[in-house]
mmCIF file of C-alpha atoms in Angstrom:
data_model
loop_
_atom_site.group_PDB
_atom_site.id
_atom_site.type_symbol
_atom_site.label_atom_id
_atom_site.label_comp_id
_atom_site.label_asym_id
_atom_site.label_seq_id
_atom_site.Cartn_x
_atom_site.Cartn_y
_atom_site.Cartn_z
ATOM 1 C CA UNK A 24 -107.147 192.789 100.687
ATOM 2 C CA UNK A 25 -103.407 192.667 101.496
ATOM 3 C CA UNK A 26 -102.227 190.366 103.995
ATOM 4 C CA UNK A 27 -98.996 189.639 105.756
ATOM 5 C CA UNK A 28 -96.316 188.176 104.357
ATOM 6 C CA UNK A 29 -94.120 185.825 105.469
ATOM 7 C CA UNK A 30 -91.392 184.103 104.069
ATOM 8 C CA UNK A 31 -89.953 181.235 103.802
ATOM 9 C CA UNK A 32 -92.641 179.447 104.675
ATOM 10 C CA UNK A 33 -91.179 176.312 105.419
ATOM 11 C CA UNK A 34 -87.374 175.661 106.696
ATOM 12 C CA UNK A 35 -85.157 173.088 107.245
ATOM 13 C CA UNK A 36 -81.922 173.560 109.381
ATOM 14 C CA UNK A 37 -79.070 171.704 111.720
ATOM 15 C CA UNK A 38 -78.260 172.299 115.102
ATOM 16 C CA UNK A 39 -76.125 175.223 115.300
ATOM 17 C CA UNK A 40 -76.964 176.610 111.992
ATOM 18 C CA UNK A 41 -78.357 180.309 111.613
ATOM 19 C CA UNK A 42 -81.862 180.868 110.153
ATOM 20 C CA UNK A 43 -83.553 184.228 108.858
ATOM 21 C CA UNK A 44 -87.304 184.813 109.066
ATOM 22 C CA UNK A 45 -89.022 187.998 106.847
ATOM 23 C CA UNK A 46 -92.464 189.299 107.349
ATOM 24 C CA UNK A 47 -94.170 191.956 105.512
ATOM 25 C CA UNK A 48 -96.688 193.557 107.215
ATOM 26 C CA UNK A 49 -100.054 194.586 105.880
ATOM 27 C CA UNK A 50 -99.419 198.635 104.322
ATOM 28 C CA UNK A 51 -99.559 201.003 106.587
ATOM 29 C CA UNK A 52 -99.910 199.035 109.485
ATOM 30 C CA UNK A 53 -97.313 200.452 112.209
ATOM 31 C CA UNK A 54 -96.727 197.579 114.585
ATOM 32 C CA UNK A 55 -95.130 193.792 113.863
ATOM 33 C CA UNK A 56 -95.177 191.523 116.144
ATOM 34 C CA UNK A 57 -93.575 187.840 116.182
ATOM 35 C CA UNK A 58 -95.050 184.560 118.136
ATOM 36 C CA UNK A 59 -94.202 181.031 118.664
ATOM 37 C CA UNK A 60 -95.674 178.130 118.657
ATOM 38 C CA UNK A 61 -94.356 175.265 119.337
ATOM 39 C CA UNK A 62 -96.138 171.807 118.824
ATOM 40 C CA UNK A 63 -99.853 171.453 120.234
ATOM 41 C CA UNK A 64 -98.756 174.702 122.445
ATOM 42 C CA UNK A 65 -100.608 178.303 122.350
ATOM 43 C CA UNK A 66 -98.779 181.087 120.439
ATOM 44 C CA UNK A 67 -95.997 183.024 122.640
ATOM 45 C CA UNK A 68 -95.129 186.434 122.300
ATOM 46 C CA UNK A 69 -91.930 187.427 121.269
ATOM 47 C CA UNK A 70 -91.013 190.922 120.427
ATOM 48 C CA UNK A 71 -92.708 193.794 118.350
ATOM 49 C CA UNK A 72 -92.098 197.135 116.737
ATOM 50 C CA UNK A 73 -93.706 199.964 116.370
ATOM 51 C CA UNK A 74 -92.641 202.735 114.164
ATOM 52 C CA UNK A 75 -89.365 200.450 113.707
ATOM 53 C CA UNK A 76 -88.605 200.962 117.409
ATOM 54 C CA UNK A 77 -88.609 197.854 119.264
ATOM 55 C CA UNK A 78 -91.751 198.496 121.992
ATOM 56 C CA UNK A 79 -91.819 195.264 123.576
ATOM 57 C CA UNK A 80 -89.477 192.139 124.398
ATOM 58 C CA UNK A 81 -91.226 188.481 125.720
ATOM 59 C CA UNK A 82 -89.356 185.521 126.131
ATOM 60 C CA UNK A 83 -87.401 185.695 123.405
ATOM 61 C CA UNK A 84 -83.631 183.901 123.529
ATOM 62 C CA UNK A 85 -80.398 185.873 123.373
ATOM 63 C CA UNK A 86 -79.756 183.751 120.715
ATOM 64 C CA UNK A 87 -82.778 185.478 118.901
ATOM 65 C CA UNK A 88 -82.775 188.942 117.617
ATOM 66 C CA UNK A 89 -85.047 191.124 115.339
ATOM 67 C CA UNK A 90 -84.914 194.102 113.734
ATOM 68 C CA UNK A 91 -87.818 196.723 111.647
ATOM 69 C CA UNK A 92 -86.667 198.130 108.588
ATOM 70 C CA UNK A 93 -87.400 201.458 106.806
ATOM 71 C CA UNK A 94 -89.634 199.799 104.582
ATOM 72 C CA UNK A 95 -91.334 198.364 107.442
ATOM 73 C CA UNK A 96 -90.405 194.713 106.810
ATOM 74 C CA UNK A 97 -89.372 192.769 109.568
ATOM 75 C CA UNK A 98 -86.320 190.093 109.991
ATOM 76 C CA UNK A 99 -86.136 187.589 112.811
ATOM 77 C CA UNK A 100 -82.582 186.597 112.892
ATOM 78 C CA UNK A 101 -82.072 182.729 114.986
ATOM 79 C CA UNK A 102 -78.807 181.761 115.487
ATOM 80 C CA UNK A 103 -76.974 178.668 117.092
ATOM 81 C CA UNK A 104 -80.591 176.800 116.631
ATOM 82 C CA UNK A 105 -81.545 174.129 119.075
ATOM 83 C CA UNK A 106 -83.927 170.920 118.742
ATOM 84 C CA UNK A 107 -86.388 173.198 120.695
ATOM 85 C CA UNK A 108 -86.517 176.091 118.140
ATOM 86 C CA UNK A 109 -89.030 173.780 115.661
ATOM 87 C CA UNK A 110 -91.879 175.635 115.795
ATOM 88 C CA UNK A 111 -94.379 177.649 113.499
ATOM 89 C CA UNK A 112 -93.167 181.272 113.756
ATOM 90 C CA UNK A 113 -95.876 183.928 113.376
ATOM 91 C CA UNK A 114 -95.962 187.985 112.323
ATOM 92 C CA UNK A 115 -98.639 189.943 112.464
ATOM 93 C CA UNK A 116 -99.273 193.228 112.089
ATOM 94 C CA UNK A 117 -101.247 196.026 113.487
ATOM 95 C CA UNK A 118 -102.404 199.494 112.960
ATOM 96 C CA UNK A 119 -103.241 201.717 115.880
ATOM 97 C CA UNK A 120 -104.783 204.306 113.981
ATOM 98 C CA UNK A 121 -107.085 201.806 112.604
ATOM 99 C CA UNK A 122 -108.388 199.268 115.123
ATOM 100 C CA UNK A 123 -106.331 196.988 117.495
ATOM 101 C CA UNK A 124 -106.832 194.004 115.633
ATOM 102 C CA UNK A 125 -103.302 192.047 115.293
ATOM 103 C CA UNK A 126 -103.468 189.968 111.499
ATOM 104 C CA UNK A 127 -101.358 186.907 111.522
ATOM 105 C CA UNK A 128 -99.172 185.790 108.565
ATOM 106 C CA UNK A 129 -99.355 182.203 107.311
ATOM 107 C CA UNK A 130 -96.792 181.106 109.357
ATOM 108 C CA UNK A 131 -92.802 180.106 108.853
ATOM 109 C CA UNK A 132 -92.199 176.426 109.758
ATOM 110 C CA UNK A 133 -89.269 175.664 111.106
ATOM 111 C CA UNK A 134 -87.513 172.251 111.458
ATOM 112 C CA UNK A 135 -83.986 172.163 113.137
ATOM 113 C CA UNK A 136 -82.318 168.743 112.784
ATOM 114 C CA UNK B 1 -100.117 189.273 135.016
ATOM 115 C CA UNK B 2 -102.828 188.725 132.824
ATOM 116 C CA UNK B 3 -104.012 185.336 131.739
ATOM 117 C CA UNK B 4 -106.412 183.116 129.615
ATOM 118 C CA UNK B 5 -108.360 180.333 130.379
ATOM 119 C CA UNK B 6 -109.532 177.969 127.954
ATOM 120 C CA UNK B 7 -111.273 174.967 129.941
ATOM 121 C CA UNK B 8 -112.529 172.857 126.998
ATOM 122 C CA UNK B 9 -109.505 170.584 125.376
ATOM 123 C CA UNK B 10 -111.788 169.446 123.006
ATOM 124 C CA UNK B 11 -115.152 169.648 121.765
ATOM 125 C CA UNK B 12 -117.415 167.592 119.374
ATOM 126 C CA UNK B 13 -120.840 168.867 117.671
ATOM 127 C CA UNK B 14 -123.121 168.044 115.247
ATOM 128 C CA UNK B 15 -123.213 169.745 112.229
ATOM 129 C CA UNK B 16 -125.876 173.052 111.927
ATOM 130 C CA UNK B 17 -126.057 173.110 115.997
ATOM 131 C CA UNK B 18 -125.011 176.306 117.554
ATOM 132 C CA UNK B 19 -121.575 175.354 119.613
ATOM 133 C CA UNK B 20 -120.397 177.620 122.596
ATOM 134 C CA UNK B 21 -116.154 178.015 123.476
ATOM 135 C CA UNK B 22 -115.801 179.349 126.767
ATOM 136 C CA UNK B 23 -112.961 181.266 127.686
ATOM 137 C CA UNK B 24 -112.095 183.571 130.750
ATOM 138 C CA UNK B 25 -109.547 185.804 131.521
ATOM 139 C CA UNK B 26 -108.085 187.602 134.461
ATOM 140 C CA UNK B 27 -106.659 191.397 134.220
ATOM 141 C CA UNK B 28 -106.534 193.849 136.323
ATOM 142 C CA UNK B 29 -107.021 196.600 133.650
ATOM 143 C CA UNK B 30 -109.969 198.873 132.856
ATOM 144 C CA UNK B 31 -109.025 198.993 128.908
ATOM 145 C CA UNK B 32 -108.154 195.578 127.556
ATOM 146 C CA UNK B 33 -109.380 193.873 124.504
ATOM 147 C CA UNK B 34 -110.464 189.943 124.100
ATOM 148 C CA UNK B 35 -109.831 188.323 120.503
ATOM 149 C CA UNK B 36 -111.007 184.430 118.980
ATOM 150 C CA UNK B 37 -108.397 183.005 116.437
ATOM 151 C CA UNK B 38 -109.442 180.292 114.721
ATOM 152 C CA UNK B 39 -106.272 177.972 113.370
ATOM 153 C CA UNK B 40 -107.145 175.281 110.762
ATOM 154 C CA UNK B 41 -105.078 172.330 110.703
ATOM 155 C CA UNK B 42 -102.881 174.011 107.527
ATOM 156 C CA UNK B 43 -101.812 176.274 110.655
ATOM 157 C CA UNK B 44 -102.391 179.339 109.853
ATOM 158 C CA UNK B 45 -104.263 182.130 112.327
ATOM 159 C CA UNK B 46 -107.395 183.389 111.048
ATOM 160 C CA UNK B 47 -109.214 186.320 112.968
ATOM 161 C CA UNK B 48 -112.445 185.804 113.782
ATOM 162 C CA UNK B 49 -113.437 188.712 116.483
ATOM 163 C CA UNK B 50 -112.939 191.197 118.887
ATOM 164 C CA UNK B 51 -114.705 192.736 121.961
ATOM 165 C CA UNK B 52 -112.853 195.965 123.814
ATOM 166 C CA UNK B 53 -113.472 196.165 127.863
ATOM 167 C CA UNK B 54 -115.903 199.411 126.890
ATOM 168 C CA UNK B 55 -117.930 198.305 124.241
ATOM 169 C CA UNK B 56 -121.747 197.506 125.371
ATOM 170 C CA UNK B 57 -122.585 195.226 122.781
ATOM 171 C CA UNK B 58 -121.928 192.202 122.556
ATOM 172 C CA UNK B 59 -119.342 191.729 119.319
ATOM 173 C CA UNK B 60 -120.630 189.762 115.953
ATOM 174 C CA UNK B 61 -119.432 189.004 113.023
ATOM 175 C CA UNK B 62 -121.652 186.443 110.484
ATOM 176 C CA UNK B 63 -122.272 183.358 112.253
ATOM 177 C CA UNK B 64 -119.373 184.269 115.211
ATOM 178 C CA UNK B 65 -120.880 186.294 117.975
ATOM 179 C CA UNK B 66 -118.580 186.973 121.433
ATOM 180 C CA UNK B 67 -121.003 186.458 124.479
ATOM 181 C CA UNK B 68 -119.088 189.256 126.406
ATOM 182 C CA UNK B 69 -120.033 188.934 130.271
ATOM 183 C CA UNK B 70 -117.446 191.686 131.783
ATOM 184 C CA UNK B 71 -118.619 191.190 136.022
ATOM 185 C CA UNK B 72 -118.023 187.437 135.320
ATOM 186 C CA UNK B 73 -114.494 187.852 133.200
ATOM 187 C CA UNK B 74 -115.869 185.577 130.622
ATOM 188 C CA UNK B 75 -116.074 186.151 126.545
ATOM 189 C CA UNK B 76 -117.331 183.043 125.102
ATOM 190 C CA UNK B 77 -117.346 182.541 121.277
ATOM 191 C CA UNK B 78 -120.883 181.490 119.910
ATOM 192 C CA UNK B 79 -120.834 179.357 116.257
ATOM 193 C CA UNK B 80 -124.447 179.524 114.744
ATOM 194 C CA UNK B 81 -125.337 176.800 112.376
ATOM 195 C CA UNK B 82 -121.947 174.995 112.449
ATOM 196 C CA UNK B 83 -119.947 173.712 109.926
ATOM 197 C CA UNK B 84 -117.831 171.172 108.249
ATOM 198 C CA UNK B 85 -115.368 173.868 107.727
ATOM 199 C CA UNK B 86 -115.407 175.280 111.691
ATOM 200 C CA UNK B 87 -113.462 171.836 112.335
ATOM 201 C CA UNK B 88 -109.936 173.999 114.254
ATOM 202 C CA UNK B 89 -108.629 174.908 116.902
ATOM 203 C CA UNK B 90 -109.850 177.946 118.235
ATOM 204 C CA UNK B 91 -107.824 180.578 121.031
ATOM 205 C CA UNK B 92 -108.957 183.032 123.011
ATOM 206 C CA UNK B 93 -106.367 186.137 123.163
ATOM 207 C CA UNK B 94 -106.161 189.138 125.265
ATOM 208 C CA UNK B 95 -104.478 192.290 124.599
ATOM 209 C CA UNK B 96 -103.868 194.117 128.003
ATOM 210 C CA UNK B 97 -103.163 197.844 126.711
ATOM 211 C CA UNK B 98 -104.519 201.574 126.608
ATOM 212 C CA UNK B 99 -102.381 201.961 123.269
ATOM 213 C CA UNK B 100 -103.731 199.225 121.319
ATOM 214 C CA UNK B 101 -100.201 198.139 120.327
ATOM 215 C CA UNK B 102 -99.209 195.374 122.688
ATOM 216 C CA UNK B 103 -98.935 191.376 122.602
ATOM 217 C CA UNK B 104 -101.429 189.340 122.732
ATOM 218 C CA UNK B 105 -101.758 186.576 125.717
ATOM 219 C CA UNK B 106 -103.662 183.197 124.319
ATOM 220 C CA UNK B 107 -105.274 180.811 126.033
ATOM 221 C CA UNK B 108 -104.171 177.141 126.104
ATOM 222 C CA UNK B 109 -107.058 176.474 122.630
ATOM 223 C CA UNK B 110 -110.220 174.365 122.453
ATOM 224 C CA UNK B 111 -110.215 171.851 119.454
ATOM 225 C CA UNK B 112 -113.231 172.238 117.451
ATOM 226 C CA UNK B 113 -114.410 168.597 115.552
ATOM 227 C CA UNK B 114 -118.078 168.942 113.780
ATOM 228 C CA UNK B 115 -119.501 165.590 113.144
ATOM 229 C CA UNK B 116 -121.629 165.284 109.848
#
Protein backbone atom coordinates (compact mmCIF):
# COMPACT_ATOMS: atom_id res chain seq x y z
CA UNK A 1 0.00 0.00 0.00
CA UNK A 2 0.96 3.65 -0.62
CA UNK A 3 2.51 5.53 2.03
CA UNK A 4 3.52 9.09 2.65
CA UNK A 5 6.12 10.64 1.18
CA UNK A 6 8.49 12.79 2.35
CA UNK A 7 11.33 14.35 0.98
CA UNK A 8 14.40 15.14 1.50
CA UNK A 9 14.88 12.93 3.97
CA UNK A 10 17.85 14.16 5.44
CA UNK A 11 19.14 18.02 5.42
CA UNK A 12 21.91 19.90 6.21
CA UNK A 13 21.74 23.78 6.61
CA UNK A 14 23.45 27.12 8.33
CA UNK A 15 22.00 29.43 10.56
CA UNK A 16 19.98 31.78 8.68
CA UNK A 17 19.63 29.72 5.64
CA UNK A 18 16.05 28.79 4.20
CA UNK A 19 15.00 25.10 4.00
CA UNK A 20 11.94 23.45 2.06
CA UNK A 21 10.22 20.30 3.32
CA UNK A 22 7.63 18.19 0.70
CA UNK A 23 5.26 15.54 1.77
CA UNK A 24 3.01 13.54 -0.30
CA UNK A 25 0.24 12.28 1.30
CA UNK A 26 -1.24 8.84 0.95
CA UNK A 27 -4.11 9.21 -2.34
CA UNK A 28 -7.03 10.40 -1.47
CA UNK A 29 -6.39 11.15 1.91
CA UNK A 30 -7.80 14.85 2.60
CA UNK A 31 -5.88 16.08 5.61
CA UNK A 32 -1.78 16.69 6.11
CA UNK A 33 -0.57 17.39 9.01
CA UNK A 34 3.18 18.36 10.09
CA UNK A 35 4.98 17.52 13.67
CA UNK A 36 8.19 18.06 15.35
CA UNK A 37 10.33 16.39 17.15
CA UNK A 38 13.04 17.50 18.50
CA UNK A 39 15.75 15.26 20.24
CA UNK A 40 14.45 12.57 22.88
CA UNK A 41 11.14 14.94 22.88
CA UNK A 42 7.41 13.72 21.88
CA UNK A 43 6.14 14.83 18.43
CA UNK A 44 4.51 18.52 18.39
CA UNK A 45 1.86 19.57 16.30
CA UNK A 46 2.30 22.05 13.87
CA UNK A 47 -0.24 22.92 11.31
CA UNK A 48 -2.60 20.85 8.94
CA UNK A 49 -4.83 21.09 5.92
CA UNK A 50 -7.70 19.86 4.95
CA UNK A 51 -9.08 20.15 1.53
CA UNK A 52 -5.90 22.55 0.99
CA UNK A 53 -7.40 24.96 3.54
CA UNK A 54 -5.28 25.40 6.44
CA UNK A 55 -7.74 23.93 9.53
CA UNK A 56 -5.43 24.18 12.28
CA UNK A 57 -2.22 26.23 13.49
CA UNK A 58 0.04 24.82 16.82
CA UNK A 59 3.10 26.28 17.79
CA UNK A 60 4.47 26.80 14.77
CA UNK A 61 7.17 29.96 14.32
CA UNK A 62 6.45 32.99 12.16
CA UNK A 63 9.44 32.09 10.68
CA UNK A 64 7.61 28.82 9.50
CA UNK A 65 4.98 28.68 6.92
CA UNK A 66 3.13 25.92 4.90
CA UNK A 67 1.08 25.69 2.22
CA UNK A 68 -1.41 22.52 0.38
CA UNK A 69 -1.26 22.33 -3.17
CA UNK A 70 -3.83 21.30 -5.84
CA UNK A 71 -2.27 18.11 -6.14
CA UNK A 72 -2.49 17.72 -2.55
CA UNK A 73 1.25 17.80 -1.79
CA UNK A 74 2.35 19.71 0.97
CA UNK A 75 5.50 22.26 1.40
CA UNK A 76 6.82 23.38 4.76
CA UNK A 77 8.74 26.43 3.99
CA UNK A 78 11.62 27.33 7.24
CA UNK A 79 13.29 30.32 6.91
CA UNK A 80 16.05 32.27 8.94
CA UNK A 81 16.77 28.63 10.67
CA UNK A 82 18.02 28.56 14.20
CA UNK A 83 20.26 25.90 16.19
CA UNK A 84 16.82 24.89 17.68
CA UNK A 85 15.09 23.99 14.35
CA UNK A 86 17.23 20.36 14.22
CA UNK A 87 14.68 18.14 14.54
CA UNK A 88 12.92 15.15 12.65
CA UNK A 89 9.98 16.79 10.83
CA UNK A 90 6.93 14.56 10.32
CA UNK A 91 3.66 14.52 7.70
CA UNK A 92 1.06 12.47 7.91
CA UNK A 93 -1.93 12.16 6.38
CA UNK A 94 -5.49 11.40 7.01
CA UNK A 95 -8.74 10.57 5.46
CA UNK A 96 -11.98 11.43 7.18
CA UNK A 97 -14.09 9.54 5.03
CA UNK A 98 -12.09 6.57 5.82
CA UNK A 99 -11.10 6.24 9.48
CA UNK A 100 -9.26 8.83 11.70
CA UNK A 101 -6.12 7.17 11.66
CA UNK A 102 -3.20 9.89 10.98
CA UNK A 103 -0.10 7.77 8.83
CA UNK A 104 3.26 9.26 9.44
CA UNK A 105 5.93 9.72 6.72
CA UNK A 106 9.49 8.54 7.33
CA UNK A 107 10.54 11.58 8.58
CA UNK A 108 12.81 14.76 7.18
CA UNK A 109 15.95 15.23 9.33
CA UNK A 110 17.05 18.33 9.73
CA UNK A 111 20.50 19.61 10.89
CA UNK A 112 21.07 23.47 11.05
CA UNK A 113 24.73 24.36 11.67
CA UNK B 1 -6.55 21.25 27.31
CA UNK B 2 -6.13 17.80 26.71
CA UNK B 3 -3.10 15.84 27.73
CA UNK B 4 -1.12 12.48 27.82
CA UNK B 5 0.50 10.75 30.37
CA UNK B 6 3.08 8.32 29.83
CA UNK B 7 4.54 7.30 33.41
CA UNK B 8 7.04 4.60 32.37
CA UNK B 9 10.54 6.25 30.95
CA UNK B 10 11.67 3.02 30.32
CA UNK B 11 10.90 -0.49 30.41
CA UNK B 12 12.87 -3.82 30.16
CA UNK B 13 11.28 -7.46 29.42
CA UNK B 14 12.15 -10.67 28.60
CA UNK B 15 11.65 -11.90 25.40
CA UNK B 16 8.01 -13.97 24.64
CA UNK B 17 6.51 -12.28 28.04
CA UNK B 18 3.45 -10.25 27.54
CA UNK B 19 4.62 -6.41 28.42
CA UNK B 20 1.94 -3.74 29.46
CA UNK B 21 2.57 0.46 28.49
CA UNK B 22 0.36 2.42 30.49
CA UNK B 23 -0.80 5.59 29.39
CA UNK B 24 -3.64 8.03 30.59
CA UNK B 25 -5.12 10.91 29.33
CA UNK B 26 -7.29 13.75 30.43
CA UNK B 27 -10.14 15.38 28.05
CA UNK B 28 -13.01 16.75 28.66
CA UNK B 29 -14.68 15.46 25.42
CA UNK B 30 -17.32 12.79 24.82
CA UNK B 31 -15.79 11.86 21.18
CA UNK B 32 -12.02 11.59 21.26
CA UNK B 33 -9.83 8.91 19.94
CA UNK B 34 -6.52 7.27 21.72
CA UNK B 35 -3.66 6.00 19.25
CA UNK B 36 -0.03 3.79 20.13
CA UNK B 37 2.90 4.77 17.73
CA UNK B 38 5.59 2.73 17.88
CA UNK B 39 9.08 4.62 16.66
CA UNK B 40 12.10 2.34 16.01
CA UNK B 41 15.37 3.76 16.52
CA UNK B 42 15.63 4.48 12.38
CA UNK B 43 12.87 7.12 13.57
CA UNK B 44 10.24 6.64 11.77
CA UNK B 45 6.35 6.45 13.25
CA UNK B 46 4.72 3.27 12.76
CA UNK B 47 0.90 2.90 13.70
CA UNK B 48 0.10 0.34 15.75
CA UNK B 49 -3.71 1.05 17.05
CA UNK B 50 -6.60 2.89 17.76
CA UNK B 51 -9.56 2.91 20.25
CA UNK B 52 -12.50 5.79 19.69
CA UNK B 53 -14.26 7.10 23.16
CA UNK B 54 -17.55 4.92 21.80
CA UNK B 55 -16.27 1.80 20.83
CA UNK B 56 -17.10 -1.17 23.47
CA UNK B 57 -14.44 -3.36 22.64
CA UNK B 58 -11.47 -3.27 23.55
CA UNK B 59 -9.16 -2.50 20.17
CA UNK B 60 -6.64 -5.41 18.73
CA UNK B 61 -4.60 -5.77 16.22
CA UNK B 62 -2.12 -9.20 16.05
CA UNK B 63 -0.17 -9.34 19.09
CA UNK B 64 -1.12 -5.32 20.08
CA UNK B 65 -4.33 -5.15 22.01
CA UNK B 66 -5.42 -1.47 23.73
CA UNK B 67 -6.75 -2.31 27.34
CA UNK B 68 -9.32 0.61 27.01
CA UNK B 69 -10.65 1.48 30.67
CA UNK B 70 -12.83 4.79 29.78
CA UNK B 71 -14.20 5.61 33.91
CA UNK B 72 -10.44 5.34 34.77
CA UNK B 73 -9.01 7.56 31.58
CA UNK B 74 -6.52 4.89 30.95
CA UNK B 75 -5.69 2.94 27.41
CA UNK B 76 -2.81 0.79 28.04
CA UNK B 77 -1.06 -1.02 25.12
CA UNK B 78 -0.72 -4.89 25.72
CA UNK B 79 2.44 -6.76 23.63
CA UNK B 80 1.72 -10.62 23.60
CA UNK B 81 4.69 -12.82 23.17
CA UNK B 82 7.29 -10.02 22.81
CA UNK B 83 9.91 -9.55 20.59
CA UNK B 84 13.38 -8.76 19.57
CA UNK B 85 11.91 -6.48 17.07
CA UNK B 86 9.28 -4.54 19.73
CA UNK B 87 12.71 -2.97 21.08
CA UNK B 88 11.19 1.28 20.44
CA UNK B 89 9.87 3.75 21.76
CA UNK B 90 6.34 3.65 21.95
CA UNK B 91 3.66 7.04 22.37
CA UNK B 92 0.45 7.24 23.33
CA UNK B 93 -1.58 9.99 21.16
CA UNK B 94 -4.91 11.50 21.50
CA UNK B 95 -6.97 13.08 18.96
CA UNK B 96 -9.58 15.39 20.74
CA UNK B 97 -12.23 15.90 17.78
CA UNK B 98 -15.92 15.13 16.54
CA UNK B 99 -14.47 15.56 12.85
CA UNK B 100 -11.78 13.14 12.94
CA UNK B 101 -9.41 15.67 11.33
CA UNK B 102 -7.46 17.27 14.14
CA UNK B 103 -3.79 16.96 15.73
CA UNK B 104 -2.78 14.56 17.63
CA UNK B 105 -1.45 15.27 21.42
CA UNK B 106 1.46 12.53 22.44
CA UNK B 107 2.50 11.58 25.48
CA UNK B 108 6.07 12.12 26.76
CA UNK B 109 6.99 7.92 25.22
CA UNK B 110 7.96 4.78 27.14
CA UNK B 111 11.23 3.11 25.77
CA UNK B 112 10.66 -0.41 25.03
CA UNK B 113 14.19 -2.77 25.49
CA UNK B 114 13.39 -6.76 25.19
CA UNK B 115 16.16 -8.73 26.65
CA UNK B 116 16.92 -12.14 24.83
Amino acid sequence: AAGVIQSPRHLIKEKRETATLKCYPIPRHDTVYWYQQGPGQDPQFLISFYEKMQSDKGSIPDRFSAQQFSDYHSELNMSSLELGDSALYFCASSSTSRGETQYFGPGTRLLVL
Amino acid sequence: AQKITQTQPGMFVQEKEAVTLDCTYDTSDQSYGLFWYKQPSSGEMIFLIYQGSYDEQNATEGRYSLNFQKARKSANLVISASQLGDSAMYFCAMRDSNFGNEKLTFGTGTRLTIIP
